[in-house]
Amino acid sequence: MISRMDEATTLLVALPLLLVLIEGGGRVYARLRTYLMARCVAQISNMIMTEEEPSDWAMRSLRWRYSMRIVIDSVHFVAEKIYGDALYRLALIAEVCELDRYLLEMVGCRQSVARAKLYSKLSCLPYSISVAEFAEDFVAECERGDFYAMAAVVSARPERAVKYIGRYSGELSLHEVAVLVMILRRTGTAIAYTPLLASQNRNLQLVGIYLCEHFLLADAEPHLQRLVESADVEVSYLALQALCSVRGDISTPQVGSALSNLAPHQRNAFLLRAVHNCYSLRSCAHHLTREECAIFSQRINSYKSRIVCN
Amino acid sequence: MQLIFILSLVWLVGAIWFVSWWHRTYRRTSLVHLLREDVGHIGVSAIVAYPETSAPLVALLEEEYPRSEAIFIADLQQQESLLSELVVRYHLVKVNHLHLTGARALYRSRRRTYRRVVVVDLPATHSLQAFDVGKAVASYDNLLYLRGESVVEPNALAYCANVVASQPSSRGLQLRSVVGADAYFERGDVANSERVVRLCADAPLAWRRGAQIFALTAMFLPSAMILSGHLLDSKIMLASAVVLIVATGLFLYVSCCVVTKKSLIARLDTVLRNFYRFMVERIATIRGSRIHDTPPCLFRVRVRNRPAHYREDSPPKRSHPSRPMP
């Protein structure tokens, strides 16, 4: 009996101890990582802000002072906060530290989600020469539908973005389009929206619609009216939303037929968007049901539309 | 004894199911790149039902995502000090609330910087009714539901908007986190739509200060079973204890995968709460009833007793005689 009691007591003591050890270890690791990353970010920021270009030795010292993961995360952190010429200095740091080459080597060893995450990190690096050199190797992968492979390639060679997006075999989501537009904006690439909207490729159409909505391009209304009739419900819905955002004409029969194909929650979202953009009930009443008209007028008469529109 | 063993087995199967669901959806959501800017003009309305203090509202207003809105629902007739605090801090004014069923008053801020704030005075009932009122007030069709003192995590609304944008718009969407308070995010009418994507967030959406009773129970129960199993020489008891320890280990694995500064006990507590919710919802789904027929907050249904003098048709009290409400 006594030996069993001893075993039970040992187990009872061991369990909380194990928990405390796991917790303590996790906390120490997290603190150490935060501290090192803060130091690394400060060092990179100093290198960027100094007037003279930092020496290769100073940049390379990041590699042996910190682990590669911390340097990559720090560069990623800084890259999100800066723009313009500072990005070129950061690209130089990434090149001297060979972050892109390291990531490319790791990509070869990983599969599935881990691989996609590495591609995501590659796409966040400022202009990367190594990725540009090997870009064509990843085109096959991006043609298979790996979005982040395509994002990495677009980030490395933004001047060929339209070509890469056109060759992408998967269907882009709105978030993926937003990521691509963010990459293009960060790299300072100018893209004409009209050829994108006139294209037959769904992904290019989505990028065009996103650009129109993001920059409120009212000139694109005829193209958007055409895309509202698209057989692809996703394209049609996003074109409808963009049309609302640019305050285009929503009383047309194209809009009516597009609305009839939408799910109830999509129609509801459209109504809310129309109220936000200060449309009157008369502008789209003939497309709506009686209940929807009541909801629409109630929304317009509430204080909300006055807050948003004024 | 056999009943305990069978229950333990059911629990273990549920735990494996839960962790596999978490792992499957975590892989999808962890790839979502967090964009803090406006993603395709997608807006998110956060509804807080019956908090005790203004802390949840303050946390929501600190969110950077530009298209977001905070809807604060409380029984302000009972919490006059809270109302006065909100009026002073946000310069609230009364606006038309006739389209809201059951609401006593609707307030908005006079200050342009706080125009995303909506305060609803609603008699204390179940939080489901408060959510219905919140839905009627919301400017956006993407809703984040929070209860009580749940404080939203930084960038949670931006994260929700990014997840919404990453899914096809034709389907309903439900997003939850395994670790953290029982906050959940919805797009569309999830209860009535056939095609719904149920995802798990890779980071907590909100946190709530709690007693962490579930975690303590989870640690105490296997210990007690081991002790009694040894004393009574019962192998079934020992096997059940092992099963419980394995399930706890799985939860620990889940909670440790999520990077957060909260303590392990707090994380374990919220994981267990969310696990119980998951199990109840799955059982309800197997029985054929809809998920929303079950109360979303099983362990914290707070219905305050109305005072005897309160009547539905009574006008709301004016808490600030010196500051007349228009």
Coordinates of C-alpha atoms in Angstrom, one line a residue, chain A residues 247 275-278 300 302-310, chain B residues 108 112 115:
Chain A
R247 CA -20.9 55.4 -57.3
V275 CA -26.5 52.8 -48.1
H276 CA -22.9 53.5 -47.2
N277 CA -22.4 55.1 -50.6
C278 CA -25.5 57.3 -50.3
I300 CA -31.4 55.4 -45.1
S302 CA -31.5 55.9 -39.6
Y303 CA -28.7 58.2 -38.3
K304 CA -26.1 55.9 -39.8
S305 CA -26.2 57.0 -43.4
R306 CA -26.1 60.6 -42.2
I307 CA -22.9 59.9 -40.3
V308 CA -21.2 58.0 -43.1
C309 CA -22.3 60.4 -45.9
N310 CA -21.5 63.7 -44.1
Chain B
R108 CA -23.9 57.6 -30.8
R112 CA -16.2 62.7 -35.2
R115 CA -18.2 57.9 -34.9

